[in-house]
Every structure is written in structure tokens, then in C-alpha cells.
Coordinates of C-alpha atoms in Angstrom, one line a residue:
Chain A
M725 CA -20.4 26.8 37.4
K726 CA -19.6 24.0 36.3
T727 CA -22.4 21.1 36.4
K728 CA -22.2 17.2 37.0
S729 CA -23.4 16.7 33.5
Y730 CA -20.1 19.2 32.5
W731 CA -17.8 17.1 33.5
L732 CA -19.5 14.3 31.9
K733 CA -19.2 15.8 28.5
R734 CA -15.8 16.1 29.4
I735 CA -14.8 13.3 30.4
F736 CA -16.1 11.0 27.6
L737 CA -16.5 13.0 24.7
L738 CA -13.0 14.7 25.3
Y739 CA -11.0 13.0 28.2
L740 CA -11.2 9.4 27.2
P741 CA -11.1 10.0 23.9
L742 CA -8.7 11.6 23.9
V743 CA -6.0 8.9 26.9
L744 CA -7.1 6.2 24.4
I745 CA -5.8 6.8 21.2
M746 CA -2.9 8.4 23.1
I747 CA -2.2 4.1 23.9
F748 CA -3.2 3.8 20.4
I749 CA -0.5 6.0 19.4
L750 CA 2.4 5.6 22.0
F751 CA 2.1 1.7 22.0
P752 CA 4.7 1.0 19.8
L753 CA 7.1 3.6 20.4
Y754 CA 6.6 1.8 24.4
W755 CA 7.2 -2.3 23.1
T756 CA 10.3 -1.1 20.7
V757 CA 12.1 0.6 23.2
R758 CA 10.9 -2.3 25.3
T759 CA 12.3 -4.5 23.3
S760 CA 15.3 -2.5 23.5
L761 CA 15.9 -3.1 27.1
M762 CA 15.8 -6.6 27.4
Y763 CA 17.8 -10.1 26.9
E764 CA 16.3 -12.6 23.6
G765 CA 15.8 -14.4 26.3
D766 CA 13.4 -12.7 27.6
I767 CA 11.9 -11.9 24.8
V768 CA 11.1 -15.3 24.2
T769 CA 9.9 -16.4 26.4
L770 CA 5.7 -17.1 27.4
P771 CA 4.0 -15.1 28.7
I772 CA 4.9 -12.0 27.7
I773 CA 7.4 -9.6 29.4
Y774 CA 5.7 -6.3 29.6
L775 CA 8.5 -4.5 31.3
P776 CA 11.8 -5.6 31.7
N777 CA 14.0 -6.7 33.8
P778 CA 17.2 -7.4 33.9
A779 CA 17.2 -4.1 31.3
T780 CA 19.9 -4.1 29.6
F781 CA 22.1 -2.3 26.1
V782 CA 23.8 -5.2 25.7
N783 CA 21.4 -4.9 22.3
F784 CA 22.9 -1.4 21.3
V785 CA 26.6 -2.1 22.3
T786 CA 25.6 -5.1 20.0
A787 CA 24.1 -3.0 16.7
W788 CA 26.1 0.0 17.8
D789 CA 29.7 -2.4 17.8
A790 CA 29.2 -4.8 16.0
V791 CA 25.9 -4.8 13.3
G792 CA 27.3 -2.3 11.9
F793 CA 25.2 1.1 13.1
D794 CA 27.7 3.3 13.6
M795 CA 28.6 2.9 10.4
Y796 CA 24.5 3.3 8.9
F797 CA 24.0 6.2 11.9
R798 CA 28.1 8.4 9.9
N799 CA 27.0 7.5 6.3
S800 CA 22.6 8.7 7.3
L801 CA 24.5 11.5 9.5
F802 CA 26.9 13.2 6.2
V803 CA 23.6 12.6 4.3
A804 CA 21.5 14.9 5.7
M805 CA 23.7 16.8 7.1
V806 CA 24.6 18.3 4.1
S807 CA 20.8 17.7 1.9
V808 CA 20.4 20.1 5.3
V809 CA 22.3 22.7 4.3
I810 CA 22.4 22.7 0.7
I811 CA 18.2 22.7 0.6
T812 CA 18.6 25.6 3.5
F813 CA 20.8 28.2 1.8
F814 CA 18.7 27.3 -2.1
S815 CA 15.2 27.9 -0.1
I816 CA 15.6 31.2 1.4
F817 CA 16.3 32.6 -1.8
T818 CA 13.9 30.6 -3.7
G819 CA 11.3 31.6 -0.6
Y820 CA 13.2 34.9 -0.7
A821 CA 11.8 35.5 -4.7
L822 CA 8.6 33.8 -3.8
S823 CA 8.0 36.2 -1.1
R824 CA 9.1 39.7 -2.1
F825 CA 9.5 39.6 -6.5
K826 CA 7.3 39.4 -9.0
F827 CA 8.6 38.7 -12.5
K828 CA 6.9 37.0 -15.1
G829 CA 6.6 32.7 -15.9
K830 CA 6.1 32.9 -11.1
N831 CA 2.7 30.9 -11.5
V832 CA 4.8 28.7 -13.6
F833 CA 7.3 28.4 -11.0
M834 CA 5.1 26.8 -8.5
F835 CA 3.6 24.8 -10.7
M836 CA 6.5 23.1 -11.1
M837 CA 7.6 23.1 -7.6
L838 CA 3.7 22.0 -6.6
T839 CA 4.9 18.5 -9.4
T840 CA 6.9 17.9 -7.4
Q841 CA 4.6 16.7 -5.1
F842 CA 3.1 14.7 -7.0
L843 CA 6.2 12.2 -8.8
P844 CA 6.4 9.3 -7.1
A845 CA 9.4 7.4 -6.4
A846 CA 8.6 4.7 -7.2
M847 CA 8.4 6.3 -10.9
L848 CA 11.9 8.2 -10.3
I849 CA 14.3 4.9 -9.4
I850 CA 14.3 4.0 -12.7
P851 CA 15.4 6.4 -15.2
L852 CA 17.6 8.0 -12.1
F853 CA 19.5 5.2 -11.9
L854 CA 20.4 4.9 -15.2
I855 CA 20.9 8.9 -14.9
F856 CA 23.3 8.4 -12.0
G857 CA 25.3 5.4 -13.4
N858 CA 26.2 7.1 -16.6
M859 CA 27.3 9.8 -14.0
Q860 CA 28.9 7.3 -11.8
L861 CA 26.9 8.7 -9.0
L862 CA 26.1 4.9 -8.1
D863 CA 27.2 3.2 -4.5
N864 CA 28.3 7.2 -3.6
H865 CA 26.6 9.6 -1.1
L866 CA 26.1 12.0 -3.7
S867 CA 23.6 10.5 -5.3
L868 CA 21.6 10.7 -2.5
I869 CA 21.9 14.1 -1.4
I870 CA 21.1 15.7 -5.3
I871 CA 18.2 13.7 -5.5
N872 CA 17.5 14.7 -1.8
T873 CA 18.1 17.9 -2.8
T874 CA 15.4 17.7 -4.9
M875 CA 12.3 16.3 -3.3
Q876 CA 13.0 18.3 -0.4
L877 CA 14.1 21.9 -2.5
S878 CA 9.8 22.8 -3.1
F879 CA 7.9 22.2 -0.1
N880 CA 10.7 24.1 2.0
S881 CA 10.7 26.6 -0.8
I882 CA 7.0 27.2 -0.3
L883 CA 7.8 27.2 4.2
M884 CA 11.1 29.7 3.7
R885 CA 8.3 31.9 2.0
G886 CA 5.3 32.8 4.5
F887 CA 8.9 33.2 6.8
V888 CA 10.4 35.4 4.2
S889 CA 6.7 37.3 4.2
G890 CA 6.5 37.9 8.2
I891 CA 9.8 40.0 7.8
P892 CA 8.6 44.0 7.7
I893 CA 9.9 44.7 4.3
E894 CA 10.6 48.3 5.2
L895 CA 13.4 46.7 7.1
E896 CA 15.2 45.9 3.7
E897 CA 14.4 49.3 2.5
A898 CA 15.6 50.6 5.0
A899 CA 19.5 49.6 4.6
S900 CA 18.8 50.5 0.6
I901 CA 19.0 53.1 1.4
D902 CA 21.8 53.4 3.5
G903 CA 23.5 52.1 0.9
C904 CA 23.1 48.3 1.2
S905 CA 23.0 46.1 -2.3
K906 CA 19.7 43.8 -2.6
I907 CA 22.0 40.8 -1.7
G908 CA 24.1 42.3 0.6
A909 CA 19.9 43.9 2.5
I910 CA 19.3 40.2 2.2
F911 CA 21.7 39.1 3.8
Y912 CA 22.2 41.4 7.0
T913 CA 18.3 42.3 7.0
V914 CA 16.8 39.6 6.1
I915 CA 18.4 36.5 7.3
P916 CA 19.4 37.4 11.0
L917 CA 15.3 38.0 11.3
L918 CA 14.9 34.9 9.7
L919 CA 16.9 32.2 11.7
P920 CA 13.3 30.9 13.2
G921 CA 12.6 30.3 9.5
L922 CA 15.9 28.5 8.4
V923 CA 15.6 25.9 11.9
A924 CA 12.1 25.0 11.4
T925 CA 13.0 24.6 7.3
A926 CA 16.7 22.7 8.5
A927 CA 14.7 20.2 10.9
F928 CA 11.5 20.1 8.9
S929 CA 14.0 18.6 6.0
F930 CA 16.4 16.8 7.9
V931 CA 13.1 14.7 9.1
G932 CA 12.2 14.0 5.4
V933 CA 16.4 13.1 4.2
W934 CA 16.7 11.4 7.3
N935 CA 13.4 9.1 6.5
E936 CA 14.1 8.4 3.0
F937 CA 14.3 4.2 1.9
L938 CA 13.7 3.5 -1.7
F939 CA 16.2 6.0 -3.5
A940 CA 19.0 4.8 -0.6
F941 CA 17.9 1.3 -1.8
M942 CA 18.0 1.3 -4.4
F943 CA 21.5 3.8 -5.3
M944 CA 23.8 2.6 -2.5
T945 CA 25.0 -0.9 -3.2
S946 CA 28.0 -2.0 -0.8
R947 CA 27.3 -2.1 3.3
T948 CA 30.0 0.3 3.6
N949 CA 27.8 3.6 2.3
F950 CA 24.1 2.2 3.6
T951 CA 21.8 4.2 5.3
L952 CA 19.9 3.8 8.6
P953 CA 16.3 2.5 6.5
I954 CA 18.6 -0.3 4.2
G955 CA 20.7 -0.8 7.6
L956 CA 17.3 -2.0 9.7
R957 CA 16.2 -3.8 6.4
M958 CA 19.1 -5.8 6.0
V959 CA 18.9 -6.6 9.7
I960 CA 15.9 -8.4 9.0
G961 CA 17.2 -10.3 6.6
E962 CA 20.2 -11.7 8.3
Y963 CA 19.6 -11.4 12.3
V964 CA 15.5 -12.1 11.6
A965 CA 15.2 -14.1 15.2
N966 CA 17.5 -11.4 16.8
H967 CA 13.6 -9.1 18.5
G968 CA 16.1 -6.5 21.2
L969 CA 19.3 -6.8 18.3
L970 CA 16.2 -4.4 15.6
A971 CA 14.2 -2.8 18.3
A972 CA 17.3 -1.1 19.3
G973 CA 18.6 0.0 16.0
S974 CA 15.3 1.0 15.4
I975 CA 15.8 3.6 18.4
I976 CA 19.1 5.0 17.6
A977 CA 17.2 5.7 13.6
L978 CA 14.3 7.2 15.3
V979 CA 16.0 9.4 18.3
P980 CA 17.8 12.5 15.7
A981 CA 14.3 12.0 14.5
L982 CA 12.6 12.3 17.1
L983 CA 14.0 15.4 18.4
M984 CA 13.5 17.3 15.5
F985 CA 10.5 16.9 16.0
V986 CA 10.2 18.0 19.4
Y987 CA 11.8 21.1 18.5
L988 CA 9.6 21.1 15.8
Q989 CA 6.4 20.4 15.8
K990 CA 5.6 24.8 16.9
H991 CA 6.1 24.6 13.2
L992 CA 3.9 21.8 12.3
V993 CA 0.6 23.6 12.0
S994 CA 1.3 26.0 10.5
G995 CA 4.3 25.3 8.2
L996 CA 2.7 22.6 7.0
A997 CA -0.6 24.4 6.5
A998 CA 1.7 26.7 4.3
G999 CA 2.9 24.6 2.4
S1000 CA 0.1 21.6 2.2
V1001 CA 2.4 19.6 1.1
K1002 CA 4.6 15.7 2.7
G1003 CA 3.8 13.7 5.4
Chain B
M1262 CA 12.1 51.3 -3.7
D1263 CA 13.1 52.7 -6.9
K1264 CA 13.0 56.6 -4.7
S1265 CA 15.6 55.3 -1.9
I1266 CA 19.5 56.7 -3.5
K1267 CA 21.5 54.4 -5.9
P1268 CA 24.6 53.9 -3.9
S1269 CA 26.1 52.4 -7.9
A1270 CA 27.3 55.3 -9.7
T1271 CA 27.1 52.7 -12.5
S1272 CA 23.6 53.2 -11.9
R1273 CA 23.6 56.7 -11.1
K1274 CA 25.2 57.7 -14.6
S1275 CA 23.0 55.3 -16.7
G1276 CA 19.9 55.5 -15.3
K1277 CA 20.1 52.0 -15.2
K1278 CA 19.6 49.7 -12.4
S1279 CA 23.1 47.1 -12.9
L1280 CA 22.2 43.4 -13.2
L1281 CA 21.8 43.0 -9.2
E1282 CA 19.6 44.9 -8.4
R1283 CA 17.1 44.6 -11.2
E1284 CA 14.0 42.5 -9.6
D1285 CA 13.0 39.4 -12.5
F1286 CA 17.4 39.7 -12.7
L1287 CA 17.7 38.5 -9.2
A1288 CA 14.0 36.2 -9.5
Y1289 CA 15.6 33.9 -12.3
L1290 CA 18.8 33.9 -10.3
F1291 CA 17.3 32.9 -6.7
I1292 CA 15.7 30.3 -8.5
A1293 CA 18.2 28.6 -10.6
P1294 CA 18.6 25.4 -8.5
P1295 CA 16.1 23.9 -7.5
V1296 CA 14.9 25.2 -11.5
L1297 CA 17.6 23.8 -12.6
L1298 CA 17.5 20.4 -9.7
I1299 CA 13.6 19.3 -11.3
T1300 CA 14.1 19.4 -14.5
I1301 CA 17.0 17.9 -14.8
F1302 CA 16.5 15.5 -12.2
L1303 CA 12.9 14.7 -12.0
F1304 CA 11.0 16.0 -15.0
Y1305 CA 13.9 14.8 -17.2
P1306 CA 14.1 11.1 -15.5
V1307 CA 9.5 11.4 -15.8
A1308 CA 10.0 11.8 -20.1
N1309 CA 12.3 9.6 -20.0
V1310 CA 10.4 6.8 -18.0
F1311 CA 7.7 6.8 -20.7
Y1312 CA 10.2 6.5 -23.0
H1313 CA 11.3 4.2 -21.6
G1314 CA 8.3 2.3 -21.9
F1315 CA 8.3 0.8 -25.5
Q1316 CA 11.6 -0.7 -25.1
H1317 CA 12.0 -3.7 -24.0
H1318 CA 14.7 -2.8 -21.7
N1319 CA 15.6 -5.9 -19.2
L1320 CA 18.9 -6.4 -17.5
M1321 CA 18.8 -10.0 -17.0
R1322 CA 18.0 -10.2 -20.7
P1323 CA 20.5 -7.6 -22.9
W1324 CA 19.7 -9.8 -25.6
V1325 CA 16.6 -8.7 -26.3
D1326 CA 16.6 -4.9 -25.1
G1327 CA 15.3 -2.8 -28.1
F1328 CA 12.4 -0.9 -29.0
A1329 CA 8.6 -2.4 -28.4
G1330 CA 6.8 -0.1 -30.0
F1331 CA 3.1 -0.7 -27.7
D1332 CA 4.0 -4.4 -26.0
N1333 CA 4.8 -3.6 -23.1
F1334 CA 1.2 -1.8 -22.8
V1335 CA -0.8 -4.6 -24.8
N1336 CA 1.7 -6.9 -22.5
I1337 CA -0.5 -4.9 -19.4
F1338 CA -4.1 -5.1 -20.1
T1339 CA -4.1 -8.5 -22.0
N1340 CA -2.4 -10.6 -20.2
D1341 CA -0.6 -9.4 -16.9
N1342 CA -2.6 -10.9 -14.1
V1343 CA -0.2 -9.0 -11.5
F1344 CA -1.7 -6.3 -12.8
R1345 CA -4.3 -6.3 -12.6
S1346 CA -4.7 -8.0 -8.8
S1347 CA -2.1 -5.2 -7.7
L1348 CA -4.7 -2.9 -9.2
V1349 CA -7.5 -4.0 -7.0
I1350 CA -5.0 -3.8 -3.6
S1351 CA -3.5 -0.5 -4.7
L1352 CA -7.2 0.8 -4.5
Q1353 CA -8.6 -1.1 -1.3
W1354 CA -5.4 0.3 0.4
V1355 CA -5.9 3.6 -0.7
V1356 CA -8.9 3.5 0.3
A1357 CA -8.7 2.1 4.4
Q1358 CA -5.9 4.1 4.3
V1359 CA -7.0 7.2 3.0
S1360 CA -10.8 7.4 5.3
L1361 CA -9.2 5.4 7.8
Q1362 CA -6.3 8.9 8.3
L1363 CA -9.4 11.1 7.3
I1364 CA -10.9 10.3 10.2
F1365 CA -9.3 9.3 12.7
G1366 CA -6.9 12.3 12.9
M1367 CA -10.3 14.5 12.0
I1368 CA -11.6 12.7 15.6
V1369 CA -7.8 14.1 16.8
A1370 CA -8.2 17.1 15.6
L1371 CA -11.4 18.0 17.5
L1372 CA -9.6 16.9 20.8
L1373 CA -6.6 18.5 20.9
N1374 CA -8.8 21.6 19.2
N1375 CA -10.7 22.1 23.2
A1376 CA -8.7 23.7 25.5
F1377 CA -7.4 21.4 28.2
R1378 CA -4.3 20.9 30.2
L1379 CA -1.3 19.7 29.2
R1380 CA -2.4 20.0 26.0
G1381 CA 0.7 20.8 24.1
L1382 CA 2.1 17.7 25.5
V1383 CA -0.5 15.8 24.6
R1384 CA -0.2 17.1 21.1
T1385 CA 3.3 15.6 21.1
I1386 CA 2.1 12.5 21.4
M1387 CA -0.5 12.4 19.2
F1388 CA 1.7 13.8 16.5
Y1389 CA 4.9 12.1 16.9
P1390 CA 4.3 9.2 14.7
W1391 CA 4.8 11.5 11.8
A1392 CA 8.3 11.6 12.2
I1393 CA 8.8 8.2 11.8
S1394 CA 9.5 6.7 8.2
G1395 CA 8.0 3.8 7.1
V1396 CA 10.4 1.5 7.1
L1397 CA 11.0 2.2 10.8
T1398 CA 6.6 1.9 11.4
A1399 CA 7.5 -1.2 9.8
M1400 CA 10.4 -2.1 12.1
M1401 CA 7.8 -1.7 15.0
W1402 CA 4.9 -3.1 14.1
N1403 CA 6.9 -6.6 12.6
M1404 CA 7.5 -7.0 16.8
M1405 CA 3.9 -6.8 17.2
Y1406 CA 2.6 -8.3 15.0
Q1407 CA 4.8 -11.8 15.8
Q1408 CA 3.1 -15.1 16.6
H1409 CA 4.0 -15.9 19.0
V1410 CA 5.8 -13.3 20.9
G1411 CA 4.0 -10.7 19.8
V1412 CA 2.1 -8.8 22.4
I1413 CA -1.2 -8.0 19.8
N1414 CA -1.5 -11.9 20.1
A1415 CA -1.3 -11.8 23.6
I1416 CA -3.9 -9.1 24.6
L1417 CA -6.0 -10.1 22.0
L1418 CA -5.8 -13.3 23.5
D1419 CA -6.1 -11.8 27.9
F1420 CA -9.3 -11.0 26.9
G1421 CA -11.5 -13.7 24.5
I1422 CA -10.8 -11.7 22.0
I1423 CA -9.0 -14.8 19.6
E1424 CA -8.6 -18.2 21.2
S1425 CA -5.2 -19.0 19.5
H1426 CA -2.2 -17.4 17.8
I1427 CA -2.6 -15.8 14.5
A1428 CA 0.3 -15.4 11.9
W1429 CA -0.9 -11.3 10.9
L1430 CA 1.9 -10.3 8.2
A1431 CA 1.4 -14.5 6.7
N1432 CA -2.6 -14.9 7.3
P1433 CA -4.4 -13.8 4.0
D1434 CA -7.2 -12.7 5.8
F1435 CA -5.9 -10.7 8.5
V1436 CA -2.2 -9.8 5.7
L1437 CA -3.8 -6.6 4.5
G1438 CA -5.6 -5.2 7.4
S1439 CA -2.6 -5.5 9.6
V1440 CA -0.7 -3.7 6.7
I1441 CA -3.0 -1.4 7.3
I1442 CA -3.8 -0.1 10.4
A1443 CA 0.2 0.3 11.1
G1444 CA -0.1 2.7 7.9
V1445 CA -2.6 4.0 9.5
W1446 CA -1.0 5.1 12.4
R1447 CA 1.5 6.8 10.8
G1448 CA -0.8 8.6 9.0
I1449 CA -3.3 10.7 11.4
P1450 CA -0.5 13.0 12.8
F1451 CA -1.3 14.6 9.1
F1452 CA -4.6 14.8 8.8
A1453 CA -4.9 15.5 12.5
I1454 CA -2.4 18.6 11.4
M1455 CA -4.2 20.0 8.1
I1456 CA -7.6 20.4 10.2
L1457 CA -6.7 21.6 13.6
A1458 CA -4.2 23.7 11.6
R1459 CA -7.8 25.1 9.8
L1460 CA -9.8 24.3 12.8
Q1461 CA -8.0 27.4 14.9
T1462 CA -8.8 30.0 12.1
I1463 CA -12.9 29.3 12.5
S1464 CA -13.8 32.4 15.1
A1465 CA -15.3 32.0 18.2
D1466 CA -17.9 34.8 17.4
I1467 CA -19.7 32.4 15.2
Y1468 CA -19.9 29.7 17.8
E1469 CA -21.5 31.5 19.9
A1470 CA -24.4 32.7 17.8
S1471 CA -24.7 29.7 17.1
D1472 CA -25.4 28.7 20.9
V1473 CA -27.7 32.2 21.3
D1474 CA -29.6 30.4 18.6
G1475 CA -30.0 27.5 20.4
A1476 CA -27.8 24.4 17.6
S1477 CA -26.7 21.9 19.2
S1478 CA -23.3 20.1 19.2
I1479 CA -23.7 18.0 16.0
Q1480 CA -25.2 20.9 14.4
K1481 CA -23.3 23.5 14.9
F1482 CA -20.3 20.0 13.7
V1483 CA -22.4 19.9 10.3
H1484 CA -23.8 23.8 10.2
I1485 CA -20.0 25.4 10.8
T1486 CA -17.0 23.3 11.2
L1487 CA -17.4 21.1 8.7
P1488 CA -18.3 23.6 5.7
H1489 CA -14.7 25.5 7.4
L1490 CA -13.0 22.5 7.0
K1491 CA -13.7 21.4 3.2
E1492 CA -11.4 22.8 1.9
S1493 CA -8.7 21.8 3.7
I1494 CA -10.2 18.1 3.7
V1495 CA -10.0 18.0 -0.2
L1496 CA -6.4 19.1 0.1
A1497 CA -5.6 17.1 2.3
T1498 CA -7.1 13.6 0.9
L1499 CA -5.6 14.4 -2.8
L1500 CA -2.4 15.1 -1.5
R1501 CA -2.3 11.4 0.4
T1502 CA -4.0 9.2 -1.9
V1503 CA -1.0 10.3 -4.3
W1504 CA 0.9 10.2 -1.6
E1505 CA -0.5 6.3 -0.6
F1506 CA -0.9 5.2 -3.7
N1507 CA 2.6 5.9 -4.6
A1508 CA 3.8 4.5 -0.8
V1509 CA 6.3 1.4 -0.6
D1510 CA 8.5 1.4 2.9
L1511 CA 6.0 0.1 5.0
I1512 CA 4.8 -2.8 2.7
M1513 CA 8.1 -3.6 1.6
N1514 CA 9.6 -4.2 5.1
L1515 CA 6.6 -5.4 5.7
T1516 CA 5.8 -7.9 3.6
N1517 CA 7.8 -7.6 0.7
G1518 CA 4.5 -7.8 -0.7
G1519 CA 3.4 -11.3 0.1
P1520 CA 2.3 -13.5 0.9
A1521 CA 0.9 -14.6 -2.2
R1522 CA 1.6 -11.2 -3.7
L1523 CA -1.3 -10.2 -1.4
T1524 CA -0.2 -6.4 -0.8
T1525 CA 1.1 -6.7 -3.8
T1526 CA 0.0 -2.3 -4.8
L1527 CA 0.3 -1.6 -7.7
T1528 CA 3.7 0.7 -6.6
M1529 CA 4.7 -2.6 -5.3
Y1530 CA 4.8 -3.8 -8.4
I1531 CA 6.2 -1.3 -9.6
V1532 CA 10.0 -1.2 -7.5
N1533 CA 9.0 -5.4 -7.7
T1534 CA 9.6 -5.0 -11.3
A1535 CA 12.4 -2.9 -11.8
V1536 CA 14.1 -4.7 -7.8
T1537 CA 14.0 -7.5 -8.5
D1538 CA 13.6 -8.8 -11.4
Q1539 CA 15.7 -5.9 -13.3
N1540 CA 12.8 -5.3 -16.1
F1541 CA 13.1 -1.8 -17.3
G1542 CA 11.1 -1.8 -19.7
Y1543 CA 8.4 -3.1 -18.6
G1544 CA 8.5 -1.4 -15.5
S1545 CA 8.6 2.2 -16.7
A1546 CA 5.3 1.0 -19.2
L1547 CA 3.4 0.2 -15.6
A1548 CA 5.7 3.6 -13.7
T1549 CA 3.3 5.0 -16.8
V1550 CA 0.3 3.7 -16.7
S1551 CA -0.2 5.1 -13.4
F1552 CA 1.2 8.0 -14.0
I1553 CA -1.7 8.7 -16.2
I1554 CA -3.8 6.1 -12.9
L1555 CA -3.0 8.3 -10.9
L1556 CA -3.3 11.6 -12.7
L1557 CA -7.1 10.4 -13.9
F1558 CA -8.1 10.8 -11.0
A1559 CA -6.8 14.3 -9.3
I1560 CA -8.4 15.9 -12.2
I1561 CA -12.1 13.8 -11.2
Y1562 CA -11.4 15.0 -7.6
L1563 CA -10.2 17.9 -8.0
K1564 CA -13.5 19.2 -10.7
A1565 CA -16.0 16.4 -8.7
S1566 CA -14.9 18.5 -5.3
K1567 CA -15.1 21.8 -7.3
F1568 CA -11.8 22.6 -5.1
G1569 CA -10.9 26.7 -4.9
Q1570 CA -14.5 27.6 -7.0
E1571 CA -16.7 28.2 -3.6
E1572 CA -16.6 31.5 -2.0

């Protein structure tokens, strides 16, 4: 059945391109891991060494203890966690309203949420710097939590709408026959069934907030408040020749987002197609 | 739902629903948080940018602050060379990024739409750069682009493709291309995901029917696959164009707009004007111009592609 020409086609039109693209996609990650595990002396040796020998964790220890990545990590985690909780909570109700309710101005509201995807952070940094300045929130994580929530809420609400629509409405009707209020029905029947959607939304917003750079760069001024992206940028400035340290810092910043990605990737195709926004 | 028994005493008595049972009230309650946040922290700032564009507001030179009329805009269009060059670089940046990401994203999506072993794992590997931030992309590629200890030079030298070490991020001939390649690496998953989502909704029947008619693979791609993908491609391309036009994370951390402003896109220029020069008035005027350019582009693009108008 499977002829020689079938296999030739399979190899040249499927396996070979897959392997080549995968090498291109994986190489930067391999190189960063490789560099993070090497002594600086080995990194700058020519010809280039492709595998760390001997491998060392010294760069991670230095990055974490001496350079301040423990602090940056805690700050990033704090901002991300608080933002994710707020975003997820609000997106349940917004997504629910979009899925279940008919109301005047619904289209205007949808349009409003879509426009947020088109407003560049670069355009917003000047006025937001002034606004947060007036609110005494510069160099305060609260400003990052507020703006991250604002930027992420639209996409995640649209995502949540899809998850809510997947829950049969009969369940809420049954609950309200049993004497449950509308809000009660949401809490007792919808939210438990929404759990996979909740986790997916949380993971999506986590990646977005975790990776945010420009606002943090503009608003955080003291080192003790830096998040990981800003911390990394500072490392370039100060330890410009220390590749091992940069690589180790990169891995520290990369692992949480990558773990979230591995979890949410089964929602990625349906989720991004539903929301159609945010790269 | 109205047939259900109303539990609350008030609603039974008056025949009217209590506020918390009324759909429209609940709807407005539920959307209130995003509406407030978007209004205060996105729409008001945008209005503020438009306003500031007509002001002199420079943290470095506060003594000239005040109403500027059209000064900033006249300056931008008549004697700002950086604006002109940054616009050209933005154009090159966006066209290269979006077209390359689209081509490779499409290839990845078409490949992943086949059945083969370990597809789940392969898909995870293909999509992971989606979760990598612009700053991290810059870190990873910066290491590989190093002139002397960078792996890209080492490999190209080994294969005899180049003859001497190239300073990829400092050489005027290569710097923009180098940053673009790093950006493409990161952008492929977005297109692949959007296109794959659409591919999976094309029913196999259509292909089987065309097999019966003896259509070739290329004919099938042109006459079945591409038309089905059109909406997704138009939407993904528009979103990505806006996004790449506005993106600064990668450039800022890989080259900071240099050398000699060769990677200073318009958005990079706005950020530098705001952050480095702290010239908020001029930066706001630039942001306004950039906003209008994008808006015009989006309108023309959607009109030209007849988005949402077919069948």
C-alpha cells in the first residue's frame, strides 16, 4: 500500500522541513541553556565548545544571590500573581455578560475591548507616567498591576466568553428553579464547570504580565522594585561581558513562562482563534 | 427563564424583578470594571497624548513648557530627519517581519496539520517562542550574534559561508536583518497558531472530493486551502502589522535603535524621545502621528481586503 514514492514525499515534504524548522526554533534555547551551564573561561574559548564540560551552576548561584535575581523574581511573581487573580476574577463576569446577556451597548463595549489591542504601549507611557505620578504610584508595583490588568482584561474576557458559552444554560435555569439567585447560580453552577477555562485564562494572563517590559521599564525606578525583564536589561549594562550570568538570568526568567505555556498549549489554538488577539 | 419560580418576596409581590435579578443591570455591573479601567487608563491617556502633542513639555527644559500650537507637528514634518528615516525603517521592519512570519507560520501550520507520530511534542516545540518575551529573545539572540564567541559566526565560518567574523549587531549592512531574524523566530508561532486553527475546520470531504476529480496538491492548496484561510490570514496579518509596528522590546534590548539609528523604528524613536530625552510634548506629537498612520493603514487594509464581506 505505502509505496516508495509515498515515503519519499513524506520525507521531503514533511519530516525534513519539520526537522529543519525545529532546529531553527530550538537552537536559541539550547544555546542559552548551554551558556548558562558553563564557566566564563570556557564560554570565551575558541574554537567554540558546544556542550558544557564541566557543567556548573555557578552562574545561577551568582545571578540569584549576588546580582539580585532572587529579588527580581519575587517582584515579577508578586506583580504577576496579583494581576492574574484580578484579571481572572473580572474576566469571569465580563465573559459571562458577553456570553449570556443581551444588553444595550454590547457592540460598543466589544469595540472598546478590541481597540485596546491596537493601542501601543509606546504611546501610553508618557500620559501614564504623568497619571501614575499624580497618583503617587510611580516606582510602586500597584501601577504595574493596574496597567497589566487593563491591558490583559479584554483578551481574557473574550477568551472566557468562549468557555462560558460551552456550559449548557439549562444548569443555571435548574439552579434558579431551585431558588438560587442569578449571582448564586453563577457561583454554584457556572464557576465549578468553568475551572479548566479559569486555569487557561490565568495561564494566558500570567504569560502576558510576566513578559511585560515597557511599562515596568518606565515606571519602576529603584532596583528593589525591578521585575525580571528590567533586571535582565540592567545586567546587560553592568555585566556586559558576562555571558554565563546573562544566560542564567535568562533561564530564570524563562522557566515560569515556559511551564505555563506547556500547560496552556492545548488551549492555544482554540483560544487564540477565539480571541484573535495578542501575540 | 421568566417561567421559573421567583424566590424573593419582593419580586413576587410587585411582579418586578429585584435589581440583582435584572439582566441588563447585571450586565452593566459585570462589565463595569473593564469599562472603568479602559476609560481611565487607556482612553483618557490617549486623549492626553493628543492634548500633549500641542504642548511644549520637556522635563529637561521646563522653562519652555506651555502651549505649542502646531509647532511640534510642523517640526516633525518639516525638519525632523530622524522621523523620516525612522518611518522608512519602520516600513522595512514591518514588511519583512510580517511577510516572513506569515510564510514560515503558514509552512509550520501546514506541516502540523498532517498526522504523524509525536505530533503533540512537535507542536509544543514549534510554538514555545510564543511564550518568550521580547527582552528574552534579545538576550538569547544577542549571545548567538556575538562577534567572536558567537555561535552563528562559528557555524557560518565552518561551512565556509563567510570568511571573517561579522559583528552582526554593529555592522550597518547586517544589523536590521539580524534583528528581523530574531523577531521572525519569535513571531512564527502566532501565525502558525492562527492558521492551524482555521485549517482544522476545513472538512476532509472537500479534499476527498477533489481527489476524485484528480486535483494535484498544488491545485488543492490554491483552490481549497488558501480561500478558506483568507479571513484568518487577513486578520492575523493586520494584528501582527499593528503589533510589530508598535513593538520595541526586542529592538530596545538588542540594539537600542543603533548603530547610528539604523534600527530606530518610529516607535523606538517615540520611546527614546520619551525616556531618554524626556521630551513629553514632542514625544506625544510623534505618538499622535504614529497613531494616525496606523489607523489609516488599518482602514485601507480592511477595505482593500474586503474583510468580512465574502459569502
